């Protein structure tokens, strides 16, 4: 039913002081991070000792902006809700609202959130695809991951009422021409109720 029941493998990438041995790093992570987290969120998991990989490429001495920097390409994950918001590969931090990487992502979030708020589903992902030069999407679909309370036809009908997915209308409806994006550099683009794409209207 869309709820995790087990963890069989864990992968951690952690920069650390090389004066600490890899074994100490592993022991400390298991004691202070891995075991408490698993016990809290999955106390009934079946796998007693999940496969753990820490720094699979070897030692990692330097982390943070000194090692990884950039405006757009390296912000894909924070842009997409920790990787939960699936996308075609482009992120939107370095783009203005005329680019569907940004406006389309906000519109999908807005619509999915309102579909859940209207109790049409417990979970919803909006899938949309555009072609450069065309204002309307070439395809649009919904996935409720088996949690839908109403038919896809009813969900599609409500979606049309909530938001016209043409790019100019998204920009107008969500008022995306304002200088509001600096704040998204902290804590990502989703979850802050002050952002227009987080508003519930149903």
Coordinates of N, CA and C in Angstrom, one line a residue:
X1 N 0.8 -1.2 0.0 CA 0.0 0.0 0.0 C 0.8 1.3 0.0
X2 N 2.0 1.2 -0.6 CA 2.9 2.4 -0.7 C 3.6 2.7 0.5
X3 N 3.6 1.9 1.6 CA 4.3 2.1 2.8 C 5.5 1.2 2.9
X4 N 6.7 1.7 3.1 CA 7.9 0.9 3.2 C 7.8 -0.1 4.4
X5 N 8.3 -1.3 4.2 CA 8.2 -2.3 5.3 C 9.6 -2.8 5.6
X6 N 10.6 -2.5 4.8 CA 11.9 -3.1 5.1 C 13.0 -2.3 4.4
X7 N 14.2 -2.4 4.8 CA 15.4 -1.9 4.2 C 16.4 -3.0 4.1
X8 N 16.8 -3.3 2.9 CA 17.8 -4.4 2.7 C 19.2 -3.9 2.4
X9 N 19.3 -2.6 2.0 CA 20.6 -2.1 1.7 C 20.6 -0.6 2.0
X10 N 21.7 -0.1 2.5 CA 21.9 1.4 2.7 C 23.2 1.8 2.1
X11 N 23.1 3.0 1.5 CA 24.3 3.6 0.9 C 24.5 5.0 1.5
X12 N 25.6 5.3 2.1 CA 25.9 6.6 2.7 C 27.2 7.2 2.1
X13 N 27.1 8.4 1.8 CA 28.3 9.1 1.3 C 28.6 10.2 2.4
X14 N 29.7 10.1 3.1 CA 30.0 11.0 4.2 C 31.4 11.5 4.2
X15 N 31.6 12.8 4.0 CA 33.0 13.4 4.1 C 33.4 13.3 5.6
X16 N 34.7 13.0 5.8 CA 35.2 12.8 7.2 C 36.7 13.2 7.3
X17 N 37.1 13.4 8.5 CA 38.5 13.7 8.8 C 39.3 12.4 8.6
X18 N 40.3 12.4 7.8 CA 41.0 11.2 7.5 C 41.8 10.7 8.7
X19 N 41.9 11.5 9.7 CA 42.6 11.0 11.0 C 41.7 10.0 11.7
X20 N 40.4 9.9 11.3 CA 39.5 8.9 11.8 C 39.6 7.7 10.9
X21 N 39.7 6.5 11.4 CA 39.8 5.3 10.6 C 38.4 5.1 10.0
X22 N 38.4 4.3 8.9 CA 37.2 4.0 8.2 C 36.3 3.1 9.1
X23 N 37.0 2.3 9.9 CA 36.2 1.4 10.8 C 35.5 2.2 11.9
X24 N 36.2 3.3 12.4 CA 35.5 4.1 13.4 C 34.3 4.9 12.8
X25 N 34.6 5.4 11.5 CA 33.5 6.1 10.8 C 32.3 5.2 10.7
X26 N 32.5 3.9 10.3 CA 31.5 3.0 10.1 C 30.7 2.7 11.4
X27 N 31.5 2.4 12.4 CA 31.0 2.1 13.7 C 30.1 3.2 14.3
X28 N 30.6 4.5 14.1 CA 29.9 5.6 14.6 C 28.6 5.9 13.9
X29 N 28.7 5.7 12.5 CA 27.5 5.9 11.7 C 26.4 4.8 12.0
X30 N 26.8 3.6 12.2 CA 25.9 2.6 12.6 C 25.2 2.8 13.9
X31 N 26.1 3.3 14.9 CA 25.6 3.5 16.3 C 24.7 4.7 16.4
X32 N 25.1 5.8 15.8 CA 24.4 7.1 16.0 C 23.4 7.5 14.9
X33 N 23.5 6.9 13.7 CA 22.7 7.3 12.6 C 21.8 6.2 12.1
X34 N 22.4 5.1 11.7 CA 21.7 4.0 11.0 C 20.7 3.3 11.9
X35 N 21.2 2.7 13.0 CA 20.3 2.0 13.9 C 19.2 2.8 14.6
X36 N 19.5 4.0 15.1 CA 18.4 4.8 15.6 C 17.3 5.1 14.6
X37 N 17.8 5.4 13.4 CA 16.8 5.8 12.3 C 15.9 4.6 11.9
X38 N 16.6 3.5 11.7 CA 15.8 2.3 11.3 C 14.9 1.9 12.4
X39 N 15.3 1.9 13.6 CA 14.4 1.5 14.8 C 13.2 2.5 14.9
X40 N 13.5 3.7 14.6 CA 12.4 4.7 14.7 C 11.3 4.5 13.6
X41 N 11.8 4.4 12.4 CA 10.9 4.4 11.2 C 10.4 3.0 10.8
X42 N 11.2 2.0 11.0 CA 10.9 0.7 10.6 C 11.2 -0.3 11.8
X43 N 10.5 -0.2 12.9 CA 10.8 -1.0 14.0 C 10.6 -2.5 13.8
X44 N 9.7 -2.8 12.8 CA 9.3 -4.2 12.6 C 10.0 -4.8 11.3
X45 N 11.0 -4.1 10.9 CA 11.7 -4.6 9.6 C 12.2 -6.0 9.8
X46 N 12.2 -6.7 8.6 CA 12.6 -8.1 8.6 C 14.1 -8.3 8.5
X47 N 14.8 -7.4 7.9 CA 16.2 -7.5 7.7 C 16.9 -7.0 8.9
X48 N 17.6 -7.9 9.6 CA 18.2 -7.5 10.9 C 19.5 -6.7 10.6
X49 N 20.3 -7.1 9.6 CA 21.5 -6.3 9.3 C 21.5 -6.0 7.8
X50 N 21.0 -4.8 7.5 CA 21.0 -4.5 6.0 C 22.4 -4.3 5.5
X51 N 22.5 -4.5 4.2 CA 23.8 -4.3 3.6 C 24.2 -2.8 3.6
X52 N 25.3 -2.5 4.1 CA 25.7 -1.1 4.3 C 26.9 -0.8 3.5
X53 N 26.8 0.2 2.6 CA 28.0 0.7 1.9 C 28.2 2.2 2.3
X54 N 29.4 2.5 2.7 CA 29.8 3.8 3.1 C 31.0 4.3 2.3
X55 N 30.8 5.4 1.6 CA 31.8 6.0 0.7 C 32.4 4.9 -0.2
X56 N 31.5 4.4 -1.1 CA 31.8 3.3 -2.0 C 33.0 3.6 -2.9
X57 N 33.3 4.9 -3.1 CA 34.4 5.2 -4.0 C 35.7 5.4 -3.3
X58 N 35.7 5.2 -1.9 CA 36.9 5.3 -1.1 C 36.8 6.4 -0.1
X59 N 37.9 7.0 0.3 CA 38.0 8.1 1.2 C 37.4 9.3 0.6
X60 N 36.7 10.1 1.5 CA 36.1 11.4 1.1 C 36.5 12.4 2.1
X61 N 37.5 13.2 1.7 CA 38.1 14.1 2.7 C 37.5 15.5 2.6
X62 N 37.1 15.9 1.4 CA 36.6 17.3 1.3 C 35.1 17.2 0.8
X63 N 34.2 17.8 1.5 CA 32.8 17.8 1.1 C 32.3 19.3 1.0
X64 N 31.0 19.4 0.8 CA 30.4 20.8 0.7 C 30.8 21.5 -0.6
X65 N 30.6 22.8 -0.6 CA 30.8 23.6 -1.8 C 32.2 23.5 -2.4
X66 N 33.2 23.2 -1.5 CA 34.5 23.1 -2.1 C 34.7 21.9 -3.0
X67 N 33.8 20.9 -2.8 CA 33.9 19.8 -3.7 C 32.8 19.8 -4.8
X68 N 31.7 20.3 -4.5 CA 30.5 20.3 -5.4 C 29.9 21.7 -5.4
X69 N 30.0 22.3 -6.6 CA 29.4 23.6 -6.7 C 28.7 23.8 -8.1
X70 N 28.0 24.8 -8.3 CA 27.3 25.1 -9.6 C 25.9 25.6 -9.3
X71 N 25.3 26.2 -10.3 CA 24.1 26.9 -10.2 C 22.9 25.9 -10.5
X72 N 23.0 25.2 -11.6 CA 21.9 24.4 -12.1 C 22.0 22.9 -11.9
X73 N 22.9 22.4 -12.7 CA 23.0 20.9 -12.8 C 23.2 20.2 -11.5
X74 N 23.9 20.8 -10.5 CA 24.2 20.1 -9.3 C 23.1 20.3 -8.2
X75 N 22.0 21.0 -8.6 CA 20.9 21.3 -7.6 C 19.7 20.4 -8.0
X76 N 19.9 19.4 -8.8 CA 18.7 18.7 -9.3 C 18.0 18.0 -8.1
X77 N 18.7 17.4 -7.2 CA 18.0 16.7 -6.1 C 17.3 17.6 -5.2
X78 N 17.9 18.7 -4.7 CA 17.2 19.6 -3.8 C 16.0 20.3 -4.5
X79 N 16.1 20.4 -5.9 CA 15.0 21.0 -6.6 C 13.8 20.0 -6.7
X80 N 14.1 18.8 -6.6 CA 13.0 17.8 -6.8 C 12.6 17.0 -5.6
X81 N 12.6 17.7 -4.5 CA 12.1 17.1 -3.2 C 12.9 15.8 -2.9
X82 N 14.2 15.9 -2.9 CA 15.1 14.8 -2.5 C 15.0 13.7 -3.5
X83 N 14.7 14.0 -4.7 CA 14.7 12.9 -5.7 C 13.3 12.3 -5.9
X84 N 12.3 12.7 -5.0 CA 11.0 12.1 -5.0 C 10.2 12.7 -6.2
X85 N 10.4 13.9 -6.5 CA 9.8 14.5 -7.7 C 10.5 14.1 -8.9
X86 N 10.0 13.2 -9.7 CA 10.8 12.7 -10.9 C 10.7 13.7 -12.0
X87 N 11.7 13.7 -12.8 CA 11.8 14.7 -13.9 C 12.7 14.2 -15.0
X88 N 12.7 15.0 -16.1 CA 13.4 14.5 -17.3 C 14.9 14.7 -17.2
X89 N 15.5 15.3 -16.2 CA 16.9 15.5 -16.0 C 17.3 16.9 -15.8
X90 N 16.5 17.9 -16.2 CA 16.8 19.3 -16.0 C 16.3 19.8 -14.7
X91 N 17.1 20.6 -14.0 CA 16.5 21.2 -12.8 C 16.2 22.7 -13.1
X92 N 15.7 23.4 -12.1 CA 15.2 24.7 -12.4 C 15.8 25.9 -11.6
X93 N 16.8 25.7 -10.8 CA 17.3 26.7 -10.0 C 17.9 27.9 -10.8
X94 N 18.5 27.6 -11.9 CA 19.1 28.6 -12.7 C 18.3 29.2 -13.8
X95 N 17.0 28.9 -13.8 CA 16.1 29.2 -14.9 C 15.0 30.1 -14.5
X96 N 14.5 30.9 -15.4 CA 13.3 31.8 -15.1 C 12.1 31.0 -15.3
X97 N 10.9 31.6 -15.0 CA 9.6 30.9 -15.0 C 9.2 30.5 -16.5
X98 N 9.8 31.1 -17.5 CA 9.4 30.8 -18.8 C 9.9 29.4 -19.2
X99 N 10.8 28.9 -18.5 CA 11.3 27.5 -18.7 C 10.4 26.5 -18.0
X100 N 9.9 25.5 -18.7 CA 9.0 24.6 -18.1 C 9.6 23.7 -17.0
X101 N 11.0 23.6 -17.0 CA 11.6 22.9 -16.0 C 11.2 23.5 -14.6
X102 N 11.0 24.8 -14.6 CA 10.6 25.5 -13.4 C 9.1 25.6 -13.2
X103 N 8.5 26.3 -14.2 CA 7.1 26.5 -14.1 C 6.3 25.3 -14.1
X104 N 6.7 24.3 -14.9 CA 6.0 23.0 -15.0 C 6.1 22.2 -13.7
X105 N 7.2 22.3 -13.1 CA 7.4 21.6 -11.8 C 6.5 22.2 -10.7
X106 N 6.5 23.5 -10.7 CA 5.6 24.2 -9.7 C 4.1 23.8 -10.0
X107 N 3.8 23.8 -11.2 CA 2.4 23.6 -11.6 C 2.0 22.1 -11.2
X108 N 2.9 21.2 -11.4 CA 2.6 19.8 -11.0 C 2.5 19.7 -9.5
X109 N 3.3 20.3 -8.8 CA 3.2 20.3 -7.3 C 1.9 20.9 -6.9
X110 N 1.5 22.0 -7.5 CA 0.3 22.7 -7.1 C -0.9 21.8 -7.4
X111 N -1.0 21.2 -8.5 CA -2.1 20.3 -8.9 C -2.1 19.1 -8.0
X112 N -1.0 18.4 -7.9 CA -1.0 17.2 -7.1 C -1.4 17.4 -5.6
X113 N -1.0 18.6 -5.1 CA -1.3 18.9 -3.7 C -2.8 19.1 -3.6
X114 N -3.4 19.8 -4.6 CA -4.8 20.1 -4.5 C -5.7 18.8 -4.8
X115 N -5.2 17.9 -5.6 CA -5.9 16.6 -5.8 C -6.0 15.8 -4.5
X116 N -4.9 15.8 -3.7 CA -4.8 15.2 -2.4 C -5.7 15.9 -1.4
X117 N -5.7 17.2 -1.4 CA -6.5 18.0 -0.5 C -8.0 17.8 -0.8
X118 N -8.3 17.6 -2.0 CA -9.7 17.4 -2.4 C -10.2 15.9 -2.0
X119 N -9.2 15.2 -1.5 CA -9.5 13.8 -1.0 C -9.9 12.9 -2.2
X120 N -9.3 13.2 -3.4 CA -9.5 12.3 -4.5 C -8.4 11.2 -4.5
X121 N -7.4 11.4 -3.7 CA -6.3 10.4 -3.5 C -5.5 10.7 -2.3
X122 N -4.8 9.7 -1.8 CA -3.9 9.9 -0.6 C -2.5 10.4 -1.1
X123 N -2.2 10.0 -2.4 CA -0.9 10.3 -2.9 C -1.1 10.6 -4.4
X124 N -0.4 11.5 -5.0 CA -0.6 11.8 -6.4 C 0.7 12.4 -7.0
X125 N 1.0 11.9 -8.2 CA 2.1 12.4 -9.0 C 1.5 12.9 -10.3
X126 N 1.8 14.1 -10.7 CA 1.3 14.6 -12.0 C 2.5 14.5 -13.0
X127 N 2.2 13.9 -14.1 CA 3.2 13.8 -15.2 C 2.8 14.7 -16.4
X128 N 3.8 15.5 -16.8 CA 3.5 16.4 -17.8 C 4.7 16.5 -18.7
X129 N 4.5 16.7 -20.0 CA 5.6 16.9 -21.0 C 5.3 18.0 -21.9
X130 N 6.4 18.8 -22.2 CA 6.3 19.9 -23.1 C 7.3 19.8 -24.2
X131 N 7.0 20.6 -25.3 CA 8.0 20.7 -26.4 C 8.3 22.2 -26.5
X132 N 9.6 22.5 -26.6 CA 10.1 23.8 -26.8 C 9.3 24.5 -27.9
X133 N 8.8 25.7 -27.6 CA 8.1 26.5 -28.6 C 6.6 26.3 -28.6
X134 N 6.1 25.4 -27.8 CA 4.6 25.2 -27.7 C 4.2 25.5 -26.2
X135 N 3.1 26.3 -26.1 CA 2.7 26.7 -24.8 C 2.0 25.6 -24.0
X136 N 1.3 24.7 -24.7 CA 0.6 23.7 -24.0 C 1.3 22.4 -23.9
X137 N 1.1 21.6 -22.9 CA 1.8 20.3 -22.8 C 1.4 19.3 -23.9
X138 N 2.3 18.5 -24.3 CA 1.9 17.5 -25.3 C 1.4 16.2 -24.7
X139 N 1.6 16.0 -23.4 CA 0.9 14.9 -22.7 C 0.8 15.3 -21.2
X140 N -0.2 14.6 -20.6 CA -0.4 14.9 -19.1 C -1.1 13.6 -18.6
X141 N -0.6 13.2 -17.4 CA -1.2 12.0 -16.8 C -1.1 12.1 -15.3
X142 N -1.7 11.2 -14.6 CA -1.8 11.2 -13.1 C -1.5 9.8 -12.6
X143 N -0.7 9.7 -11.6 CA -0.5 8.4 -10.9 C -0.8 8.6 -9.4
X144 N -1.8 7.8 -9.0 CA -2.2 7.9 -7.5 C -1.6 6.7 -6.8
X145 N -0.8 5.9 -7.4 CA -0.1 4.8 -6.7 C -1.1 3.9 -6.0
X146 N -2.3 3.7 -6.6 CA -3.3 2.8 -5.9 C -4.1 3.4 -4.8
X147 N -3.9 4.7 -4.6 CA -4.6 5.3 -3.4 C -5.8 6.2 -3.9
X148 N -6.1 6.1 -5.2 CA -7.2 6.9 -5.7 C -8.6 6.6 -5.1
X149 N -9.3 7.7 -4.8 CA -10.6 7.5 -4.2 C -11.7 7.7 -5.3
X150 N -11.3 8.3 -6.4 CA -12.2 8.5 -7.5 C -11.5 8.1 -8.8
X151 N -12.3 8.0 -9.9 CA -11.7 7.5 -11.1 C -10.7 8.6 -11.7
X152 N -9.9 8.1 -12.6 CA -8.9 9.0 -13.2 C -9.7 10.1 -14.0
X153 N -10.8 9.7 -14.6 CA -11.7 10.7 -15.3 C -12.1 11.9 -14.5
X154 N -12.5 11.6 -13.2 CA -13.0 12.6 -12.3 C -11.8 13.5 -11.9
X155 N -10.6 12.8 -11.7 CA -9.4 13.6 -11.3 C -9.0 14.5 -12.4
X156 N -9.1 14.0 -13.7 CA -8.7 14.9 -14.8 C -9.7 16.0 -15.0
X157 N -10.9 15.8 -14.7 CA -11.9 16.9 -14.8 C -11.7 18.0 -13.8
X158 N -11.3 17.6 -12.5 CA -11.0 18.6 -11.5 C -9.7 19.3 -11.8
X159 N -8.8 18.6 -12.4 CA -7.5 19.2 -12.8 C -7.7 20.3 -13.7
X160 N -8.6 20.2 -14.7 CA -8.8 21.2 -15.7 C -9.4 22.5 -15.0
X161 N -10.2 22.2 -14.0 CA -10.8 23.4 -13.3 C -9.8 24.1 -12.4
X162 N -8.8 23.4 -11.9 CA -7.8 24.0 -11.0 C -6.8 24.8 -11.7
X163 N -6.3 24.2 -12.8 CA -5.2 24.9 -13.5 C -5.1 24.5 -15.0
X164 N -5.1 25.6 -15.8 CA -4.8 25.4 -17.2 C -3.2 25.3 -17.3
X165 N -2.7 24.2 -17.9 CA -1.3 24.0 -17.9 C -0.5 24.6 -19.0
X166 N -1.1 25.6 -19.7 CA -0.3 26.3 -20.7 C 0.7 27.2 -19.9
X167 N 1.9 27.3 -20.5 CA 3.0 28.0 -19.7 C 2.6 29.4 -19.4
X168 N 2.1 30.2 -20.3 CA 1.7 31.6 -19.9 C 0.7 31.6 -18.7
X169 N -0.3 30.7 -18.7 CA -1.3 30.7 -17.7 C -0.7 30.2 -16.4
X170 N 0.3 29.3 -16.4 CA 0.9 28.9 -15.1 C 1.6 30.1 -14.5
X171 N 2.4 30.8 -15.3 CA 3.1 32.0 -14.9 C 2.1 33.0 -14.3
X172 N 1.0 33.2 -14.9 CA 0.0 34.2 -14.5 C -0.7 33.7 -13.2
X173 N -1.2 32.5 -13.2 CA -1.9 31.9 -12.1 C -1.1 31.9 -10.8
X174 N 0.1 31.4 -10.9 CA 1.0 31.3 -9.8 C 1.9 32.5 -9.5
X175 N 1.7 33.5 -10.4 CA 2.4 34.8 -10.2 C 3.9 34.6 -10.1
X176 N 4.5 34.0 -11.1 CA 5.9 33.5 -11.0 C 6.9 34.6 -11.5
X177 N 6.5 35.7 -11.9 CA 7.4 36.8 -12.4 C 8.0 37.6 -11.2
X178 N 7.6 37.3 -10.0 CA 8.1 38.0 -8.9 C 9.4 37.5 -8.4
X179 N 10.2 38.4 -7.8 CA 11.6 38.0 -7.3 C 11.5 37.2 -6.0
X180 N 11.0 36.0 -6.0 CA 10.7 35.2 -4.8 C 11.6 34.0 -4.7
X181 N 12.6 33.8 -5.6 CA 13.3 32.5 -5.7 C 14.5 32.4 -4.9
X182 N 15.0 33.5 -4.4 CA 16.2 33.4 -3.5 C 16.0 32.5 -2.3
X183 N 14.7 32.6 -1.8 CA 14.4 31.8 -0.6 C 14.4 30.3 -0.9
X184 N 14.2 29.9 -2.1 CA 14.2 28.5 -2.4 C 15.6 27.9 -2.3
X185 N 16.6 28.7 -2.2 CA 18.0 28.2 -2.1 C 18.1 27.5 -0.7
X186 N 17.3 27.9 0.2 CA 17.3 27.2 1.5 C 16.1 26.3 1.7
X187 N 16.4 25.1 2.0 CA 15.3 24.1 2.3 C 14.5 23.7 1.1
X188 N 15.0 24.0 -0.1 CA 14.3 23.5 -1.3 C 13.1 24.3 -1.7
X189 N 12.4 23.8 -2.7 CA 11.3 24.6 -3.4 C 9.9 24.2 -2.9
X190 N 9.8 23.1 -2.1 CA 8.5 22.6 -1.8 C 8.3 22.5 -0.2
X191 N 7.1 22.7 0.2 CA 6.8 22.5 1.6 C 6.6 23.9 2.3
X192 N 7.0 25.0 1.7 CA 6.8 26.3 2.4 C 5.5 26.9 1.9
X193 N 4.6 27.0 2.9 CA 3.2 27.4 2.5 C 3.1 28.8 1.9
X194 N 4.2 29.6 2.0 CA 4.2 30.9 1.5 C 4.4 30.9 0.0
X195 N 4.9 29.9 -0.6 CA 5.0 29.8 -2.0 C 3.7 29.6 -2.7
X196 N 3.4 30.2 -3.8 CA 2.1 30.1 -4.5 C 1.8 28.7 -4.9
X197 N 2.8 27.9 -5.3 CA 2.5 26.6 -5.8 C 2.2 25.6 -4.6
X198 N 2.2 26.1 -3.4 CA 1.9 25.3 -2.2 C 0.5 25.6 -1.7
X199 N -0.3 26.5 -2.4 CA -1.6 26.9 -1.9 C -2.6 25.8 -2.2
X200 N -3.5 25.6 -1.3 CA -4.6 24.7 -1.5 C -5.9 25.5 -1.8
X201 N -6.5 25.3 -2.9 CA -7.7 26.1 -3.3 C -9.0 25.3 -3.4
X202 N -8.9 24.0 -3.2 CA -10.2 23.2 -3.2 C -10.7 22.9 -1.9

